[in-house]
Structure formats: structure tokens, C-alpha cells
mmCIF file of C-alpha atoms and ligand atoms in Angstrom:
data_model
loop_
_atom_site.group_PDB
_atom_site.id
_atom_site.type_symbol
_atom_site.label_atom_id
_atom_site.label_comp_id
_atom_site.label_asym_id
_atom_site.label_seq_id
_atom_site.Cartn_x
_atom_site.Cartn_y
_atom_site.Cartn_z
ATOM 1 C CA UNK A 1 -0.024 -18.762 16.810
ATOM 2 C CA UNK A 2 3.198 -18.027 14.970
ATOM 3 C CA UNK A 3 2.469 -20.649 12.325
ATOM 4 C CA UNK A 4 3.280 -18.367 9.396
ATOM 5 C CA UNK A 5 5.735 -15.981 10.987
ATOM 6 C CA UNK A 6 8.793 -16.910 8.905
ATOM 7 C CA UNK A 7 11.925 -14.771 8.910
ATOM 8 C CA UNK A 8 12.395 -12.336 6.027
ATOM 9 C CA UNK A 9 14.820 -13.099 3.191
ATOM 10 C CA UNK A 10 16.631 -10.435 1.172
ATOM 11 C CA UNK A 11 16.173 -9.943 -2.570
ATOM 12 C CA UNK A 12 18.827 -7.528 -3.870
ATOM 13 C CA UNK A 13 19.167 -6.195 -0.355
ATOM 14 C CA UNK A 14 15.433 -5.749 0.294
ATOM 15 C CA UNK A 15 13.981 -7.928 3.072
ATOM 16 C CA UNK A 16 10.899 -9.718 1.773
ATOM 17 C CA UNK A 17 8.590 -12.430 3.032
ATOM 18 C CA UNK A 18 10.425 -15.674 2.408
ATOM 19 C CA UNK A 19 7.936 -17.114 -0.075
ATOM 20 C CA UNK A 20 8.403 -13.976 -2.212
ATOM 21 C CA UNK A 21 12.171 -14.367 -2.138
ATOM 22 C CA UNK A 22 11.817 -18.052 -2.997
ATOM 23 C CA UNK A 23 9.658 -17.266 -6.072
ATOM 24 C CA UNK A 24 11.624 -14.235 -7.127
ATOM 25 C CA UNK A 25 12.452 -15.377 -10.677
ATOM 26 C CA UNK A 26 8.766 -15.931 -11.484
ATOM 27 C CA UNK A 27 7.809 -12.538 -10.086
ATOM 28 C CA UNK A 28 10.605 -10.694 -11.896
ATOM 29 C CA UNK A 29 9.620 -12.348 -15.205
ATOM 30 C CA UNK A 30 5.939 -11.371 -14.895
ATOM 31 C CA UNK A 31 4.584 -9.650 -18.009
ATOM 32 C CA UNK A 32 1.534 -7.442 -17.506
ATOM 33 C CA UNK A 33 -0.795 -6.371 -20.278
ATOM 34 C CA UNK A 34 -0.219 -2.750 -21.377
ATOM 35 C CA UNK A 35 -3.739 -1.938 -20.142
ATOM 36 C CA UNK A 36 -3.060 -3.258 -16.621
ATOM 37 C CA UNK A 37 -2.966 -0.665 -13.839
ATOM 38 C CA UNK A 38 -0.331 -0.911 -11.122
ATOM 39 C CA UNK A 39 -1.029 0.393 -7.608
ATOM 40 C CA UNK A 40 2.278 0.639 -5.758
ATOM 41 C CA UNK A 41 2.692 1.491 -2.090
ATOM 42 C CA UNK A 42 4.839 0.913 0.939
ATOM 43 C CA UNK A 43 2.674 -1.401 3.107
ATOM 44 C CA UNK A 44 -0.161 0.409 4.934
ATOM 45 C CA UNK A 45 -0.015 3.633 2.912
ATOM 46 C CA UNK A 46 -3.538 3.422 1.453
ATOM 47 C CA UNK A 47 -3.382 0.505 -0.985
ATOM 48 C CA UNK A 48 -6.802 -1.007 -0.315
ATOM 49 C CA UNK A 49 -8.480 2.379 -0.453
ATOM 50 C CA UNK A 50 -6.908 3.119 -3.847
ATOM 51 C CA UNK A 51 -7.725 -0.368 -5.150
ATOM 52 C CA UNK A 52 -11.386 0.241 -4.277
ATOM 53 C CA UNK A 53 -11.404 3.668 -5.947
ATOM 54 C CA UNK A 54 -9.876 2.309 -9.151
ATOM 55 C CA UNK A 55 -12.193 -0.714 -9.282
ATOM 56 C CA UNK A 56 -15.217 1.573 -8.868
ATOM 57 C CA UNK A 57 -13.880 3.965 -11.514
ATOM 58 C CA UNK A 58 -13.479 1.080 -13.970
ATOM 59 C CA UNK A 59 -17.040 -0.047 -13.152
ATOM 60 C CA UNK A 60 -18.661 3.386 -13.422
ATOM 61 C CA UNK A 61 -19.401 3.434 -9.684
ATOM 62 C CA UNK A 62 -21.362 0.169 -9.710
ATOM 63 C CA UNK A 63 -21.242 -0.884 -6.041
ATOM 64 C CA UNK A 64 -22.611 -4.378 -6.692
ATOM 65 C CA UNK A 65 -20.057 -5.082 -9.426
ATOM 66 C CA UNK A 66 -17.319 -4.151 -6.969
ATOM 67 C CA UNK A 67 -18.734 -6.611 -4.426
ATOM 68 C CA UNK A 68 -18.159 -9.532 -6.809
ATOM 69 C CA UNK A 69 -15.193 -10.728 -4.721
ATOM 70 C CA UNK A 70 -12.943 -9.611 -1.858
ATOM 71 C CA UNK A 71 -10.200 -7.076 -2.624
ATOM 72 C CA UNK A 72 -7.325 -9.564 -3.069
ATOM 73 C CA UNK A 73 -9.385 -11.578 -5.593
ATOM 74 C CA UNK A 74 -10.521 -8.501 -7.544
ATOM 75 C CA UNK A 75 -7.153 -6.806 -7.477
ATOM 76 C CA UNK A 76 -4.294 -9.323 -7.380
ATOM 77 C CA UNK A 77 -1.269 -8.816 -5.149
ATOM 78 C CA UNK A 78 1.598 -9.237 -7.628
ATOM 79 C CA UNK A 79 4.322 -10.708 -5.434
ATOM 80 C CA UNK A 80 2.230 -12.836 -3.071
ATOM 81 C CA UNK A 81 2.627 -16.458 -4.082
ATOM 82 C CA UNK A 82 1.687 -18.310 -0.914
ATOM 83 C CA UNK A 83 0.823 -19.319 1.748
ATOM 84 C CA UNK A 84 -2.852 -20.107 1.365
ATOM 85 C CA UNK A 85 -5.407 -18.761 2.004
ATOM 86 C CA UNK A 86 -3.798 -15.566 0.682
ATOM 87 C CA UNK A 87 -4.361 -15.744 -3.054
ATOM 88 C CA UNK A 88 -1.344 -15.971 -5.333
ATOM 89 C CA UNK A 89 -1.424 -12.859 -7.501
ATOM 90 C CA UNK A 90 0.229 -14.290 -10.587
ATOM 91 C CA UNK A 91 -1.985 -17.409 -10.532
ATOM 92 C CA UNK A 92 -5.092 -15.287 -10.161
ATOM 93 C CA UNK A 93 -4.166 -13.101 -13.108
ATOM 94 C CA UNK A 94 -4.016 -16.113 -15.433
ATOM 95 C CA UNK A 95 -7.808 -16.227 -15.194
ATOM 96 C CA UNK A 96 -8.520 -12.506 -15.351
ATOM 97 C CA UNK A 97 -9.018 -10.327 -18.407
ATOM 98 C CA UNK A 98 -7.055 -7.071 -18.601
ATOM 99 C CA UNK A 99 -7.172 -4.367 -17.501
ATOM 100 C CA UNK A 100 -6.287 -5.820 -14.125
ATOM 101 C CA UNK A 101 -5.722 -3.672 -11.040
ATOM 102 C CA UNK A 102 -2.424 -5.016 -9.739
ATOM 103 C CA UNK A 103 -1.225 -4.297 -6.201
ATOM 104 C CA UNK A 104 2.456 -4.263 -5.301
ATOM 105 C CA UNK A 105 4.576 -3.223 -2.340
ATOM 106 C CA UNK A 106 7.822 -3.773 -4.236
ATOM 107 C CA UNK A 107 10.247 -0.841 -4.240
ATOM 108 C CA UNK A 108 10.657 0.735 -7.673
ATOM 109 C CA UNK A 109 13.830 -1.159 -8.581
ATOM 110 C CA UNK A 110 12.181 -4.525 -7.910
ATOM 111 C CA UNK A 111 9.075 -3.933 -10.049
ATOM 112 C CA UNK A 112 9.217 -6.394 -12.972
ATOM 113 C CA UNK A 113 10.681 -4.433 -15.923
ATOM 114 C CA UNK A 114 7.852 -5.435 -18.280
ATOM 115 C CA UNK A 115 5.601 -2.936 -16.446
ATOM 116 C CA UNK A 116 7.815 -0.134 -17.773
ATOM 117 C CA UNK A 117 8.359 -1.709 -21.190
ATOM 118 C CA UNK A 118 4.569 -1.863 -21.559
ATOM 119 C CA UNK A 119 4.107 1.645 -20.151
ATOM 120 C CA UNK A 120 1.499 0.469 -17.645
ATOM 121 C CA UNK A 121 -0.307 3.202 -15.783
ATOM 122 C CA UNK A 122 1.046 3.310 -12.235
ATOM 123 C CA UNK A 123 -0.452 4.965 -9.169
ATOM 124 C CA UNK A 124 1.851 5.384 -6.190
ATOM 125 C CA UNK A 125 0.404 6.286 -2.789
ATOM 126 C CA UNK A 126 2.664 7.653 -0.065
ATOM 127 C CA UNK A 127 1.675 8.180 3.557
ATOM 128 C CA UNK A 128 3.562 10.230 6.136
ATOM 129 C CA UNK A 129 6.251 8.141 7.794
ATOM 130 C CA UNK A 130 4.957 8.167 11.354
ATOM 131 C CA UNK A 131 1.354 7.231 10.597
ATOM 132 C CA UNK A 132 2.580 4.684 8.067
ATOM 133 C CA UNK A 133 4.740 3.094 10.751
ATOM 134 C CA UNK A 134 1.958 3.090 13.340
ATOM 135 C CA UNK A 135 -0.380 1.375 10.901
ATOM 136 C CA UNK A 136 2.318 -1.162 9.976
ATOM 137 C CA UNK A 137 3.010 -1.877 13.646
ATOM 138 C CA UNK A 138 -0.622 -2.762 14.343
ATOM 139 C CA UNK A 139 -0.748 -4.801 11.140
ATOM 140 C CA UNK A 140 2.358 -6.770 12.113
ATOM 141 C CA UNK A 141 0.694 -7.537 15.440
ATOM 142 C CA UNK A 142 -2.404 -8.992 13.770
ATOM 143 C CA UNK A 143 -0.970 -10.471 10.536
ATOM 144 C CA UNK A 144 0.509 -13.871 11.315
ATOM 145 C CA UNK A 145 2.366 -14.009 7.980
ATOM 146 C CA UNK A 146 4.713 -11.177 8.984
ATOM 147 C CA UNK A 147 7.540 -11.352 11.525
ATOM 148 C CA UNK A 148 6.628 -10.457 15.112
ATOM 149 C CA UNK A 149 6.825 -6.677 15.485
ATOM 150 C CA UNK A 150 8.252 -6.857 19.024
ATOM 151 C CA UNK A 151 7.961 -3.869 21.372
ATOM 152 C CA UNK A 152 7.095 -0.437 19.918
ATOM 153 C CA UNK A 153 10.428 1.184 20.825
ATOM 154 C CA UNK A 154 12.369 -1.463 18.927
ATOM 155 C CA UNK A 155 9.906 -1.282 16.051
ATOM 156 C CA UNK A 156 10.775 2.376 15.500
ATOM 157 C CA UNK A 157 14.436 1.375 15.185
ATOM 158 C CA UNK A 158 13.616 -1.402 12.732
ATOM 159 C CA UNK A 159 11.558 1.028 10.648
ATOM 160 C CA UNK A 160 14.379 3.575 10.663
ATOM 161 C CA UNK A 161 16.880 0.893 9.606
ATOM 162 C CA UNK A 162 14.603 -0.444 6.863
ATOM 163 C CA UNK A 163 14.398 -3.894 8.411
ATOM 164 C CA UNK A 164 10.653 -4.445 7.974
ATOM 165 C CA UNK A 165 9.149 -6.450 5.147
ATOM 166 C CA UNK A 166 9.550 -4.569 1.832
ATOM 167 C CA UNK A 167 12.472 -2.634 3.271
ATOM 168 C CA UNK A 168 13.060 1.032 3.913
ATOM 169 C CA UNK A 169 10.087 3.425 3.810
ATOM 170 C CA UNK A 170 12.524 6.256 2.989
ATOM 171 C CA UNK A 171 14.019 4.502 -0.030
ATOM 172 C CA UNK A 172 10.545 3.359 -1.142
ATOM 173 C CA UNK A 173 8.924 6.804 -1.276
ATOM 174 C CA UNK A 174 12.079 8.282 -2.835
ATOM 175 C CA UNK A 175 12.481 5.525 -5.421
ATOM 176 C CA UNK A 176 9.087 6.168 -7.018
ATOM 177 C CA UNK A 177 9.363 9.930 -6.550
ATOM 178 C CA UNK A 178 12.569 10.087 -8.605
ATOM 179 C CA UNK A 179 11.014 8.037 -11.424
ATOM 180 C CA UNK A 180 7.554 9.611 -11.458
ATOM 181 C CA UNK A 181 8.070 11.903 -14.453
ATOM 182 C CA UNK A 182 10.031 9.505 -16.622
ATOM 183 C CA UNK A 183 7.545 6.669 -15.971
ATOM 184 C CA UNK A 184 4.389 8.815 -15.898
ATOM 185 C CA UNK A 185 3.569 7.656 -12.354
ATOM 186 C CA UNK A 186 0.648 9.346 -10.591
ATOM 187 C CA UNK A 187 2.137 10.077 -7.152
ATOM 188 C CA UNK A 188 -0.556 10.544 -4.495
ATOM 189 C CA UNK A 189 -0.556 11.211 -0.765
ATOM 190 C CA UNK A 190 -2.831 9.549 1.792
ATOM 191 C CA UNK A 191 -3.184 12.893 3.581
ATOM 192 C CA UNK A 192 -4.442 14.576 0.381
ATOM 193 C CA UNK A 193 -6.976 11.775 -0.072
ATOM 194 C CA UNK A 194 -8.244 12.337 3.469
ATOM 195 C CA UNK A 195 -8.320 16.107 3.046
ATOM 196 C CA UNK A 196 -10.252 16.157 -0.210
ATOM 197 C CA UNK A 197 -11.198 12.691 -1.434
ATOM 198 C CA UNK A 198 -13.222 14.001 -4.361
ATOM 199 C CA UNK A 199 -10.282 15.976 -5.729
ATOM 200 C CA UNK A 200 -8.046 12.887 -5.532
ATOM 201 C CA UNK A 201 -10.689 10.563 -7.043
ATOM 202 C CA UNK A 202 -10.954 13.007 -9.944
ATOM 203 C CA UNK A 203 -7.168 13.058 -10.337
ATOM 204 C CA UNK A 204 -7.146 9.268 -10.586
ATOM 205 C CA UNK A 205 -10.060 9.344 -13.038
ATOM 206 C CA UNK A 206 -8.270 11.839 -15.278
ATOM 207 C CA UNK A 207 -5.018 9.909 -15.096
ATOM 208 C CA UNK A 208 -6.870 6.778 -16.246
ATOM 209 C CA UNK A 209 -8.443 8.749 -19.123
ATOM 210 C CA UNK A 210 -11.929 8.148 -17.763
ATOM 211 C CA UNK A 211 -14.746 10.640 -17.607
ATOM 212 C CA UNK A 212 -17.585 9.838 -15.220
ATOM 213 C CA UNK A 213 -20.574 11.951 -14.274
ATOM 214 C CA UNK A 214 -20.494 14.179 -11.179
ATOM 215 C CA UNK A 215 -23.110 11.943 -9.615
ATOM 216 C CA UNK A 216 -21.031 8.798 -10.151
ATOM 217 C CA UNK A 217 -17.933 10.514 -8.765
ATOM 218 C CA UNK A 218 -19.896 11.509 -5.653
ATOM 219 C CA UNK A 219 -21.040 7.935 -5.234
ATOM 220 C CA UNK A 220 -17.478 6.626 -5.535
ATOM 221 C CA UNK A 221 -16.276 9.111 -2.907
ATOM 222 C CA UNK A 222 -19.034 7.916 -0.578
ATOM 223 C CA UNK A 223 -18.441 4.198 -1.221
ATOM 224 C CA UNK A 224 -14.716 4.558 -0.551
ATOM 225 C CA UNK A 225 -15.042 6.438 2.738
ATOM 226 C CA UNK A 226 -13.372 4.683 5.659
ATOM 227 C CA UNK A 227 -16.719 4.152 7.404
ATOM 228 C CA UNK A 228 -18.334 2.446 4.411
ATOM 229 C CA UNK A 229 -15.289 0.366 3.477
ATOM 230 C CA UNK A 230 -14.883 -0.804 7.071
ATOM 231 C CA UNK A 231 -18.367 -2.342 6.897
ATOM 232 C CA UNK A 232 -17.967 -3.735 3.368
ATOM 233 C CA UNK A 233 -17.041 -7.428 3.638
ATOM 234 C CA UNK A 234 -15.599 -7.286 0.114
ATOM 235 C CA UNK A 235 -13.256 -4.426 1.036
ATOM 236 C CA UNK A 236 -12.386 -4.931 4.711
ATOM 237 C CA UNK A 237 -10.290 -8.121 4.521
ATOM 238 C CA UNK A 238 -12.732 -10.106 6.649
ATOM 239 C CA UNK A 239 -12.183 -12.735 3.908
ATOM 240 C CA UNK A 240 -8.877 -13.649 5.549
ATOM 241 C CA UNK A 241 -9.424 -16.187 8.351
ATOM 242 C CA UNK A 242 -8.674 -15.072 11.881
ATOM 243 C CA UNK A 243 -5.747 -17.485 12.330
ATOM 244 C CA UNK A 244 -3.995 -15.427 9.607
ATOM 245 C CA UNK A 245 -5.387 -11.910 10.220
ATOM 246 C CA UNK A 246 -6.365 -11.786 13.887
ATOM 247 C CA UNK A 247 -8.995 -9.047 14.024
ATOM 248 C CA UNK A 248 -9.234 -9.346 17.801
ATOM 249 C CA UNK A 249 -5.650 -7.978 17.977
ATOM 250 C CA UNK A 250 -6.356 -5.124 15.535
ATOM 251 C CA UNK A 251 -8.819 -4.855 12.642
ATOM 252 C CA UNK A 252 -7.456 -4.366 9.106
ATOM 253 C CA UNK A 253 -9.648 -1.260 8.860
ATOM 254 C CA UNK A 254 -8.214 0.139 12.058
ATOM 255 C CA UNK A 255 -8.650 3.945 12.320
ATOM 256 C CA UNK A 256 -8.133 5.443 8.883
ATOM 257 C CA UNK A 257 -6.913 8.760 10.291
ATOM 258 C CA UNK A 258 -4.112 11.264 9.880
ATOM 259 C CA UNK A 259 -2.032 11.933 12.998
ATOM 260 C CA UNK A 260 -2.622 8.762 15.026
ATOM 261 C CA UNK A 261 1.170 8.725 15.575
ATOM 262 C CA UNK A 262 0.538 11.236 18.364
ATOM 263 C CA UNK A 263 -1.019 8.408 20.375
ATOM 264 C CA UNK A 264 2.119 6.279 19.965
ATOM 265 C CA UNK A 265 5.300 8.382 19.881
ATOM 266 C CA UNK A 266 6.676 9.907 23.073
ATOM 267 C CA UNK A 267 8.104 13.432 22.611
ATOM 268 C CA UNK A 268 11.629 11.942 22.850
ATOM 269 C CA UNK A 269 10.896 9.312 20.220
ATOM 270 C CA UNK A 270 9.409 11.975 17.990
ATOM 271 C CA UNK A 271 12.501 14.172 18.293
ATOM 272 C CA UNK A 272 14.913 11.315 17.648
ATOM 273 C CA UNK A 273 12.823 10.200 14.673
ATOM 274 C CA UNK A 274 12.652 13.706 13.183
ATOM 275 C CA UNK A 275 16.428 14.215 13.354
ATOM 276 C CA UNK A 276 17.067 10.973 11.527
ATOM 277 C CA UNK A 277 14.218 11.705 9.070
ATOM 278 C CA UNK A 278 15.686 15.060 8.082
ATOM 279 C CA UNK A 279 19.028 13.449 7.304
ATOM 280 C CA UNK A 280 17.501 10.664 5.251
ATOM 281 C CA UNK A 281 15.064 12.888 3.327
ATOM 282 C CA UNK A 282 17.224 15.943 2.695
ATOM 283 C CA UNK A 283 18.163 14.895 -0.854
ATOM 284 C CA UNK A 284 14.534 15.042 -2.051
ATOM 285 C CA UNK A 285 11.716 17.517 -1.732
ATOM 286 C CA UNK A 286 8.659 15.278 -1.475
ATOM 287 C CA UNK A 287 5.754 17.420 -0.220
ATOM 288 C CA UNK A 288 4.821 15.387 2.853
ATOM 289 C CA UNK A 289 2.803 17.438 5.301
ATOM 290 C CA UNK A 290 4.988 18.455 8.180
ATOM 291 C CA UNK A 291 3.749 16.589 11.203
ATOM 292 C CA UNK A 292 5.131 18.060 14.380
HETATM 293 S S1 PPS B 301 -1.933 -3.106 2.933
HETATM 294 O O1 PPS B 301 -1.976 -4.280 3.829
HETATM 295 O O2 PPS B 301 -0.574 -2.632 2.736
HETATM 296 O O3 PPS B 301 -2.625 -3.348 1.664
HETATM 297 O O4 PPS B 301 -2.702 -1.958 3.737
HETATM 298 P P1 PPS B 301 -3.201 -0.560 3.127
HETATM 299 O O5 PPS B 301 -4.521 -0.759 2.522
HETATM 300 O O6 PPS B 301 -2.121 0.061 2.326
HETATM 301 O O7 PPS B 301 -3.303 0.346 4.427
HETATM 302 C C1 PPS B 301 -4.231 0.124 5.450
HETATM 303 C C2 PPS B 301 -4.434 1.457 6.142
HETATM 304 O O8 PPS B 301 -5.299 2.254 5.316
HETATM 305 C C3 PPS B 301 -6.470 2.561 6.048
HETATM 306 N N1 PPS B 301 -7.623 2.637 5.148
HETATM 307 C C4 PPS B 301 -8.295 3.769 4.902
HETATM 308 N N2 PPS B 301 -8.120 5.026 5.354
HETATM 309 C C5 PPS B 301 -9.000 5.962 4.937
HETATM 310 N N3 PPS B 301 -10.032 5.702 4.111
HETATM 311 C C6 PPS B 301 -10.253 4.459 3.633
HETATM 312 N N4 PPS B 301 -11.280 4.215 2.823
HETATM 313 C C7 PPS B 301 -9.352 3.423 4.031
HETATM 314 N N5 PPS B 301 -9.262 2.097 3.770
HETATM 315 C C8 PPS B 301 -8.211 1.644 4.463
HETATM 316 C C9 PPS B 301 -6.573 1.431 7.056
HETATM 317 O O9 PPS B 301 -7.455 1.765 8.088
HETATM 318 C C10 PPS B 301 -5.124 1.335 7.476
HETATM 319 O O10 PPS B 301 -4.686 2.461 8.234
HETATM 320 P P2 PPS B 301 -4.747 2.552 9.852
HETATM 321 O O11 PPS B 301 -4.030 3.814 10.192
HETATM 322 O O12 PPS B 301 -4.042 1.348 10.386
HETATM 323 O O13 PPS B 301 -6.190 2.604 10.212
#
């Protein structure tokens, strides 16, 4: 069914889901508490994984405490206002005590300014462009609230032109990168988290000024592995009904790997993509792993 597949609407040039654009003034005016923690990502870069890590860190690795509710109810999605049954982030936060773990996909310039006025801790997660796109493609196939992805070949072009929901991946990763020092943003990479999850969990812990025992850190690393999260009904988005997230098309917890792009890009597509990528990324030196 294409019940929820509305066209995107631009906000200051960024294509967003239409209900976000229609509620823009409310979103822009949102005032977080200074203790709130923002997790910012381009869609499909490792948001849910990071949300789970932070929730466990704040709960000293207590697995049961972090099964109190599904991810979107524990960690509100700032700009999602409707449609049901996706929970409206701002409404949810009215009934939650800070510190709240707030998810956003907004590009840096669209983050409500009160986050910076209040110096909220912000964790940005970036994922290499090709895997990020592959994950987004499968998500757009299964998520009936996003526009139809169309054929893969055309999807690559849309990604390169920044026409997907939340706009250009290139501008997104660059926007936060340029601001990371001034705004004290912890800038993480999905590939680093896969390579050495313990090291990255410890980086997040230190950034949040927490100090947990080695044993608790080990438990958090274990509980946030792809295999465990895939089976955790409070972390795997099985809370979203199948007419909205159609798991038979592709599960939310799909593969959780680095390099799955190799199963999707032809050599020609890869070459064309790389040439364009180099042009778009040459003004920054973000240490993405080279994926050839
Ligand atoms: S969303 O909708 O933007 O919030 O999605 P997001 O959570 O950012 O990204 C989903 C992808 O992250 C993978 N994932 C994980 N990988 C490794 N370890 C863990 N624990 C984990 N949890 C989620 C998920 O499988 C999606 O990637 P793909 O490549 O599609 O499998």
C-alpha cells in the first residue's frame, strides 16, 4: 500500500517528509533541556545502534531498564510529528524527564538553535556513502511513510542529487563536520563502531562524562551487537506495524555490515559514483574509510 507515501516538501531547500515541513515552526522553536543528548545522523547511518548504546550507558548497562519501551518511545525522534503510529517526538518529550536521548536526521543548519544555546551534548554518526545509500534504499522499499525509491539505478542519481528525504548526504556529513569543534560535537563513524565497538562505546561514555566499570562496558558492547539488537523487540522496530514498516520487504535490522554496497553497485556505477564523490568531498578531509 502507498497509503503514507506522500511527496517530500522543502524546508529551506531541504526535502523533508511533508508532515515535518507542515509543522516546521513548532520543530524550529523546540527548546531542549541543557542535559538532553542529541543523536544526529543522516538516515540509516547507525542511529538506532547509538540510541541503544547511550540509553544503556545512562542506565549503567541495565538491560531490563532499556527494555521499558521500544526505541522511538525511549528516545524521541525530534522532527517526527505524525502520522500515527509513529510517535510524535515533541509530544513524547512533554512527558519525559531530562536527560532525554533525542534523535534527529536534520542537517546541522536545521537543528533548532536552542540545542546550541543550551550547549546540549551532540553525537553525530556518519556512515560511508555507499553503504548508507544501500541501507536507505532497502528502508525506502519497506517504509511506507517515505516516497517510493524506484529502481536502484535512479536511486543512485537521487542520492547524488540530494533528493531523498533529509536531503544531501554530502552536505549532511560536511555540515556537522565543520561545526564539530565549535559545538563540541562527538563525530563518530559507523565503520569504527563495527571495527572496535568497545573503543567507541568508551568514547561515548567519556564524552558523556560517565565512568562505568569494565564489566558494565563489556555488557553494553554485547547488548548492542547487531545480533542481539536484531532479536530485541524493544530495539528492532518490530513495534511499528507491518502496514507501515513492511518487514517482509526488508527488515529494519537488515544486515548491519560494512561493504554491502559491493552486492549492489556495478563496477560502472561505482566508478561514476566515485568521480562525483571526489568532486563533492574535495573541500573537506573527513576520514571516511576508502571503499574501493
Ligand atoms: S534510522 O531509520 O535512520 O534510524 O536507521 P539507523 O538506525 O540509522 O540505521 C539502520 C542501519 O543500522 C544497522 N544497525 C546496526 N548495525 C550494526 N550494529 C547494530 N547494533 C545495528 N543496529 C542497527 C541496521 O541494520 C541498518 O543497516 P543495514 O545496512 O540496512 O543493515
